[in-house]
Coordinates of N, CA and C in Angstrom, one line a residue:
M1 N 87.4 78.1 129.5 CA 88.2 79.3 129.3 C 87.5 80.3 128.4
S2 N 87.4 81.5 128.8 CA 86.7 82.5 127.9 C 87.5 82.8 126.7
D3 N 86.9 83.4 125.7 CA 87.6 83.8 124.5 C 88.7 84.8 124.8
R4 N 88.4 85.7 125.7 CA 89.4 86.7 126.1 C 90.6 86.0 126.7
A5 N 90.4 85.1 127.6 CA 91.5 84.4 128.3 C 92.3 83.6 127.3
A6 N 91.6 82.9 126.4 CA 92.3 82.1 125.4 C 93.1 83.0 124.5
Q7 N 92.6 84.1 124.1 CA 93.4 85.0 123.2 C 94.7 85.5 124.0
L8 N 94.5 85.9 125.2 CA 95.6 86.4 126.0 C 96.6 85.4 126.2
K9 N 96.2 84.1 126.5 CA 97.1 83.0 126.7 C 97.9 82.8 125.4
G10 N 97.2 82.8 124.3 CA 97.9 82.6 123.0 C 98.9 83.7 122.7
I11 N 98.5 84.9 122.9 CA 99.4 86.0 122.7 C 100.7 85.8 123.6
R12 N 100.5 85.5 124.8 CA 101.6 85.3 125.7 C 102.6 84.2 125.3
V13 N 102.0 83.1 124.9 CA 102.8 82.0 124.4 C 103.7 82.4 123.2
W14 N 103.0 83.0 122.2 CA 103.8 83.4 121.0 C 104.9 84.4 121.4
L15 N 104.5 85.4 122.3 CA 105.5 86.4 122.7 C 106.7 85.8 123.4
A16 N 106.4 84.8 124.3 CA 107.4 84.1 125.1 C 108.4 83.4 124.1
C17 N 107.8 82.7 123.1 CA 108.7 82.0 122.1 C 109.6 83.0 121.4
F18 N 108.9 84.1 121.0 CA 109.7 85.2 120.2 C 110.8 85.7 121.1
V19 N 110.5 86.0 122.3 CA 111.5 86.6 123.3 C 112.6 85.6 123.5
V20 N 112.3 84.4 123.7 CA 113.4 83.4 123.9 C 114.3 83.3 122.7
C21 N 113.7 83.3 121.5 CA 114.6 83.3 120.3 C 115.4 84.6 120.2
L22 N 114.8 85.7 120.6 CA 115.6 87.0 120.5 C 116.7 87.0 121.5
V23 N 116.5 86.5 122.7 CA 117.5 86.4 123.8 C 118.6 85.5 123.3
L24 N 118.2 84.3 122.8 CA 119.3 83.3 122.3 C 120.1 83.9 121.2
S25 N 119.4 84.6 120.3 CA 120.1 85.3 119.2 C 121.1 86.3 119.7
G26 N 120.7 87.1 120.7 CA 121.6 88.1 121.3 C 122.7 87.5 122.1
A27 N 122.4 86.5 122.9 CA 123.4 85.9 123.7 C 124.5 85.2 122.9
T28 N 124.2 84.7 121.7 CA 125.2 84.1 120.9 C 126.2 85.1 120.2
A29 N 125.9 86.4 120.3 CA 126.8 87.4 119.8 C 127.9 87.7 120.7
F30 N 127.8 87.3 122.0 CA 128.9 87.6 122.9 C 130.1 86.7 122.6
P31 N 130.0 85.4 122.6 CA 131.2 84.5 122.5 C 131.5 84.1 121.0
L32 N 131.5 85.1 120.1 CA 131.7 84.7 118.7 C 132.9 84.0 118.3
V33 N 134.0 84.4 118.9 CA 135.3 83.8 118.6 C 135.3 82.3 119.0
H34 N 134.8 82.0 120.1 CA 134.7 80.6 120.6 C 133.7 79.8 119.8
E35 N 132.6 80.4 119.4 CA 131.5 79.8 118.7 C 132.0 79.4 117.3
L36 N 132.8 80.3 116.7 CA 133.3 80.0 115.3 C 134.3 78.9 115.3
R37 N 135.1 78.8 116.3 CA 136.1 77.7 116.5 C 135.3 76.4 116.6
W38 N 134.3 76.4 117.5 CA 133.5 75.2 117.8 C 132.7 74.8 116.5
T39 N 132.1 75.8 115.8 CA 131.4 75.5 114.5 C 132.3 74.9 113.5
E40 N 133.5 75.4 113.4 CA 134.5 74.9 112.4 C 134.8 73.4 112.8
D41 N 135.0 73.1 114.0 CA 135.3 71.8 114.5 C 134.1 70.8 114.2
V42 N 132.9 71.3 114.5 CA 131.8 70.5 114.2 C 131.6 70.2 112.7
L43 N 131.7 71.2 111.9 CA 131.6 71.0 110.5 C 132.6 70.0 109.9
R44 N 133.8 70.1 110.4 CA 134.9 69.1 110.0 C 134.5 67.7 110.5
S45 N 134.1 67.6 111.7 CA 133.7 66.2 112.2 C 132.5 65.6 111.5
L46 N 131.7 66.4 110.9 CA 130.5 65.9 110.2 C 130.8 65.8 108.7
S47 N 132.0 66.0 108.3 CA 132.5 65.9 106.8 C 131.7 67.0 106.0
V48 N 131.4 68.1 106.5 CA 130.7 69.1 105.7 C 131.6 69.7 104.7
P49 N 132.9 69.8 104.9 CA 133.8 70.4 103.8 C 133.7 69.6 102.5
E50 N 133.4 68.3 102.6 CA 133.4 67.6 101.3 C 132.1 67.8 100.6
H51 N 131.0 68.2 101.3 CA 129.7 68.4 100.7 C 129.4 69.9 100.4
L52 N 129.8 70.7 101.3 CA 129.6 72.2 101.2 C 130.9 73.0 101.4
P53 N 131.8 72.9 100.5 CA 133.1 73.5 100.7 C 133.0 75.1 100.8
A54 N 132.0 75.7 100.1 CA 131.9 77.1 100.2 C 131.5 77.5 101.6
L55 N 130.6 76.8 102.3 CA 130.2 77.1 103.6 C 131.4 77.0 104.6
T56 N 132.1 75.9 104.4 CA 133.3 75.7 105.3 C 134.3 76.7 105.1
D57 N 134.6 77.1 103.8 CA 135.6 78.2 103.5 C 135.1 79.5 104.2
W58 N 133.8 79.8 104.1 CA 133.3 81.0 104.6 C 133.5 81.0 106.2
I59 N 133.1 79.9 106.8 CA 133.2 79.8 108.3 C 134.7 80.0 108.7
T60 N 135.6 79.4 107.9 CA 137.0 79.5 108.2 C 137.5 80.9 108.1
R61 N 137.1 81.5 107.0 CA 137.5 82.9 106.8 C 137.0 83.9 107.9
V62 N 135.7 83.7 108.3 CA 135.2 84.5 109.4 C 135.9 84.2 110.7
R63 N 136.2 82.9 110.9 CA 136.9 82.6 112.2 C 138.3 83.2 112.2
Q64 N 139.0 83.2 111.1 CA 140.3 83.8 111.0 C 140.2 85.3 111.2
G65 N 139.2 85.9 110.6 CA 139.0 87.4 110.8 C 138.8 87.7 112.3
L66 N 137.9 86.9 112.9 CA 137.6 87.1 114.3 C 138.8 86.8 115.2
D67 N 139.6 85.8 114.9 CA 140.8 85.5 115.6 C 141.8 86.7 115.5
T68 N 142.0 87.3 114.3 CA 142.8 88.4 114.1 C 142.3 89.6 114.9
A69 N 141.0 89.9 114.8 CA 140.4 91.0 115.5 C 140.6 90.8 117.0
D70 N 140.4 89.6 117.5 CA 140.5 89.3 118.9 C 141.9 89.5 119.4
T71 N 142.9 89.1 118.6 CA 144.3 89.2 119.0 C 144.8 90.6 118.9
D72 N 144.6 91.2 117.7 CA 145.2 92.5 117.4 C 144.3 93.7 117.7
Y73 N 143.0 93.5 117.5 CA 142.0 94.7 117.6 C 140.8 94.2 118.4
P74 N 141.0 93.8 119.7 CA 139.8 93.3 120.4 C 138.7 94.3 120.6
F75 N 139.0 95.6 120.5 CA 138.0 96.6 120.6 C 136.9 96.5 119.5
L76 N 137.3 95.9 118.4 CA 136.3 95.8 117.3 C 135.1 94.8 117.7
L77 N 135.5 93.8 118.6 CA 134.4 92.9 119.0 C 133.5 93.5 120.0
Y78 N 133.8 94.7 120.5 CA 132.9 95.4 121.4 C 131.6 95.8 120.6
G79 N 131.7 95.9 119.3 CA 130.5 96.1 118.5 C 129.5 95.0 118.5
T80 N 130.0 93.8 118.6 CA 129.1 92.6 118.7 C 128.6 92.5 120.1
D81 N 129.3 93.0 121.1 CA 128.7 93.1 122.4 C 127.5 94.0 122.5
W82 N 127.6 95.1 121.8 CA 126.5 96.0 121.7 C 125.4 95.4 120.9
L83 N 125.7 94.6 119.9 CA 124.6 93.9 119.1 C 123.9 93.0 120.1
A84 N 124.6 92.2 120.9 CA 124.0 91.3 121.8 C 123.1 92.1 122.8
F85 N 123.7 93.2 123.3 CA 122.9 94.0 124.3 C 121.6 94.5 123.7
A86 N 121.7 94.9 122.4 CA 120.5 95.5 121.8 C 119.4 94.4 121.7
H87 N 119.8 93.2 121.3 CA 118.9 92.1 121.3 C 118.2 91.9 122.7
L88 N 119.0 91.9 123.7 CA 118.4 91.7 125.1 C 117.5 92.9 125.5
V89 N 117.9 94.1 125.1 CA 117.0 95.3 125.5 C 115.7 95.2 124.7
I90 N 115.8 94.8 123.4 CA 114.6 94.7 122.6 C 113.7 93.6 123.2
A91 N 114.3 92.5 123.6 CA 113.5 91.5 124.2 C 112.7 92.0 125.5
V92 N 113.4 92.8 126.3 CA 112.7 93.4 127.5 C 111.5 94.2 127.1
A93 N 111.6 94.9 125.9 CA 110.5 95.8 125.5 C 109.2 94.9 125.3
F94 N 109.4 93.7 125.0 CA 108.2 92.8 124.7 C 107.5 92.4 126.0
Y95 N 108.0 92.9 127.1 CA 107.2 92.7 128.4 C 106.0 93.5 128.4
G96 N 106.0 94.7 127.7 CA 104.8 95.5 127.6 C 103.7 94.8 127.0
P97 N 103.8 94.3 125.8 CA 102.7 93.6 125.2 C 102.3 92.3 125.9
Y98 N 103.3 91.7 126.6 CA 103.0 90.5 127.4 C 102.0 90.9 128.5
R99 N 102.3 92.0 129.1 CA 101.5 92.5 130.2 C 100.2 93.0 129.8
D100 N 100.2 93.9 128.8 CA 99.0 94.6 128.3 C 99.0 94.7 126.8
P101 N 98.6 93.6 126.1 CA 98.8 93.5 124.7 C 98.1 94.7 123.9
V102 N 96.9 95.0 124.2 CA 96.1 96.0 123.4 C 96.8 97.3 123.5
R103 N 97.2 97.7 124.7 CA 97.8 99.0 124.9 C 99.2 99.1 124.3
N104 N 99.9 98.0 124.3 CA 101.3 98.0 123.8 C 101.5 97.3 122.4
I105 N 100.4 97.3 121.6 CA 100.5 96.6 120.3 C 101.6 97.3 119.5
W106 N 101.9 98.6 119.8 CA 102.9 99.3 119.0 C 104.3 98.6 119.1
V107 N 104.6 97.9 120.2 CA 105.9 97.2 120.3 C 105.9 96.1 119.3
V108 N 104.8 95.4 119.2 CA 104.8 94.3 118.2 C 104.9 94.8 116.8
E109 N 104.2 95.9 116.5 CA 104.3 96.6 115.2 C 105.8 97.1 114.9
F110 N 106.4 97.6 115.9 CA 107.8 98.1 115.8 C 108.7 96.9 115.5
G111 N 108.5 95.8 116.2 CA 109.2 94.5 115.9 C 109.0 94.1 114.5
M112 N 107.8 94.2 114.0 CA 107.5 93.8 112.6 C 108.3 94.7 111.6
I113 N 108.3 96.0 111.9 CA 109.0 96.9 111.0 C 110.5 96.6 111.1
A114 N 111.0 96.2 112.2 CA 112.5 95.9 112.3 C 112.7 94.6 111.5
C115 N 111.8 93.6 111.5 CA 112.0 92.4 110.8 C 112.0 92.7 109.3
V116 N 111.2 93.6 108.8 CA 111.2 94.0 107.4 C 112.5 94.7 107.1
G117 N 113.0 95.5 108.0 CA 114.2 96.3 107.8 C 115.4 95.5 107.6
I118 N 115.4 94.2 108.1 CA 116.5 93.4 107.9 C 116.8 93.1 106.5
I119 N 115.8 93.0 105.6 CA 116.0 92.7 104.2 C 116.8 93.7 103.5
P120 N 116.4 95.0 103.5 CA 117.2 96.0 102.8 C 118.6 96.1 103.4
L121 N 118.7 96.0 104.7 CA 120.0 96.1 105.3 C 121.0 95.0 104.8
A122 N 120.5 93.8 104.7 CA 121.3 92.7 104.2 C 121.6 92.9 102.7
L123 N 120.7 93.3 102.0 CA 120.9 93.5 100.5 C 121.8 94.7 100.2
I124 N 121.8 95.7 101.1 CA 122.7 96.8 100.8 C 124.1 96.6 101.5
C125 N 124.1 96.3 102.8 CA 125.4 96.2 103.5 C 126.1 94.9 103.2
G126 N 125.4 93.8 102.9 CA 126.1 92.6 102.6 C 127.1 92.7 101.5
P127 N 126.8 93.2 100.3 CA 127.8 93.4 99.3 C 128.9 94.4 99.6
I128 N 128.5 95.5 100.4 CA 129.5 96.5 100.8 C 130.6 95.8 101.7
R129 N 130.1 94.9 102.6 CA 131.0 94.2 103.5 C 131.5 92.9 103.0
Q130 N 131.3 92.6 101.7 CA 131.8 91.4 101.0 C 131.3 90.1 101.6
I131 N 130.0 90.2 102.0 CA 129.3 89.0 102.5 C 128.8 88.2 101.3
P132 N 129.0 86.9 101.3 CA 128.4 86.1 100.2 C 126.9 86.3 100.2
F133 N 126.3 86.3 99.0 CA 124.9 86.5 98.9 C 124.1 85.4 99.6
W134 N 124.5 84.2 99.5 CA 123.8 83.1 100.2 C 123.8 83.3 101.7
W135 N 124.8 84.0 102.3 CA 124.8 84.3 103.7 C 123.9 85.4 104.0
S136 N 123.8 86.4 103.1 CA 122.8 87.5 103.2 C 121.4 86.9 103.2
V137 N 121.1 85.9 102.4 CA 119.8 85.2 102.4 C 119.5 84.6 103.8
I138 N 120.6 84.0 104.4 CA 120.4 83.5 105.8 C 120.0 84.6 106.7
D139 N 120.7 85.7 106.6 CA 120.4 86.9 107.5 C 119.0 87.4 107.3
M140 N 118.6 87.4 106.0 CA 117.2 87.9 105.7 C 116.2 87.0 106.2
S141 N 116.5 85.7 106.3 CA 115.6 84.7 106.9 C 115.2 85.0 108.3
F142 N 116.1 85.7 109.1 CA 115.7 86.0 110.4 C 114.6 87.0 110.4
G143 N 114.6 87.9 109.5 CA 113.4 88.9 109.4 C 112.2 88.2 109.0
V144 N 112.3 87.2 108.0 CA 111.1 86.5 107.5 C 110.5 85.6 108.7
F145 N 111.4 84.9 109.3 CA 110.9 84.0 110.4 C 110.5 84.8 111.6
G146 N 111.1 86.0 111.8 CA 110.8 86.8 113.0 C 109.4 87.4 112.9
I147 N 109.0 87.8 111.6 CA 107.8 88.5 111.5 C 106.6 87.6 111.6
V148 N 106.8 86.3 111.4 CA 105.6 85.4 111.5 C 105.0 85.3 112.8
P149 N 105.8 85.1 113.9 CA 105.1 85.1 115.2 C 104.6 86.5 115.6
L150 N 105.2 87.5 115.2 CA 104.7 88.9 115.5 C 103.4 89.2 114.7
Y151 N 103.3 88.7 113.5 CA 102.1 88.9 112.8 C 100.9 88.1 113.5
V152 N 101.2 86.9 113.9 CA 100.2 86.1 114.6 C 99.8 86.8 115.9
V153 N 100.8 87.4 116.6 CA 100.5 88.1 117.9 C 99.6 89.3 117.6
R154 N 100.0 90.1 116.5 CA 99.2 91.3 116.2 C 97.8 90.9 115.8
Q155 N 97.6 89.8 115.1 CA 96.2 89.4 114.7 C 95.4 89.1 116.0
R156 N 96.1 88.4 116.9 CA 95.4 88.0 118.2 C 95.1 89.2 119.0
I157 N 96.0 90.1 119.0 CA 95.8 91.4 119.8 C 94.6 92.1 119.2
K158 N 94.4 92.1 117.9 CA 93.3 92.8 117.3 C 92.0 92.1 117.7
R159 N 92.0 90.7 117.7 CA 90.9 90.0 118.2 C 90.5 90.3 119.6
L160 N 91.6 90.3 120.4 CA 91.4 90.6 121.9 C 90.8 92.0 122.0
E161 N 91.3 92.9 121.3 CA 90.8 94.3 121.3 C 89.3 94.3 121.0
A162 N 88.9 93.6 120.0 CA 87.5 93.5 119.6 C 86.6 92.9 120.7
L163 N 87.2 91.9 121.4 CA 86.5 91.3 122.5 C 86.3 92.2 123.7
T164 N 87.2 93.1 123.9 CA 87.2 93.9 125.1 C 86.7 95.3 124.8
A165 N 86.4 95.6 123.5 CA 85.9 97.0 123.2 C 84.5 97.2 123.8
P166 N 84.4 98.4 124.3 CA 83.0 98.7 125.0 C 82.0 98.7 123.9
T167 N 80.9 98.1 124.2 CA 79.8 98.1 123.2 C 78.9 99.3 123.6
T168 N 78.5 100.0 122.5 CA 77.6 101.2 122.7 C 76.2 100.8 122.7
A169 N 75.5 101.1 123.8 CA 74.1 100.8 123.9 C 73.3 101.9 123.1
P170 N 72.1 101.5 122.6 CA 71.3 102.5 121.9 C 70.8 103.5 122.9
A171 N 70.6 104.7 122.4 CA 70.2 105.8 123.3 C 68.7 105.5 123.8
P172 N 68.5 105.9 125.0 CA 67.1 105.6 125.5 C 66.1 106.5 124.8
V173 N 64.9 105.9 124.6 CA 63.9 106.6 124.0 C 63.1 107.5 125.0
A174 N 62.9 108.7 124.7 CA 62.3 109.7 125.6 C 60.8 109.6 125.6

């Protein structure tokens, strides 16, 4: 396998993994009410409340809030549907670098900027929305873990670009 083919294959594998995680992250935003009930049941069955009561209390509080919103104000959950949709749309954008990485490196760089942007969002909006700091740290970890594969992809695209760059021949001597 040539260096170019190896770089292209590596880029595509990393992008596919990133897109799968992005799609899964988005898809889980649709059934939040049911997921929280399931999560609460699983935590109880694993005796988590005895070891991490703050986590269990937070999950219970969020589940109760979602139950109330779902019963009394279901239109509020429409916002999480849009969140899920945004994840799916962003995932589709990564088809560009999958198809032509060098020409579409900007999509990868845009994704990296979005990952960095998660941190100030969590630090600013978390306290405003009364989110526990430790939960904001979990949210920020998505940006940290998300930027890693994108950084690897960007580096590989730069190597691919160097491999495919036209070489300039010396001018003929007259």
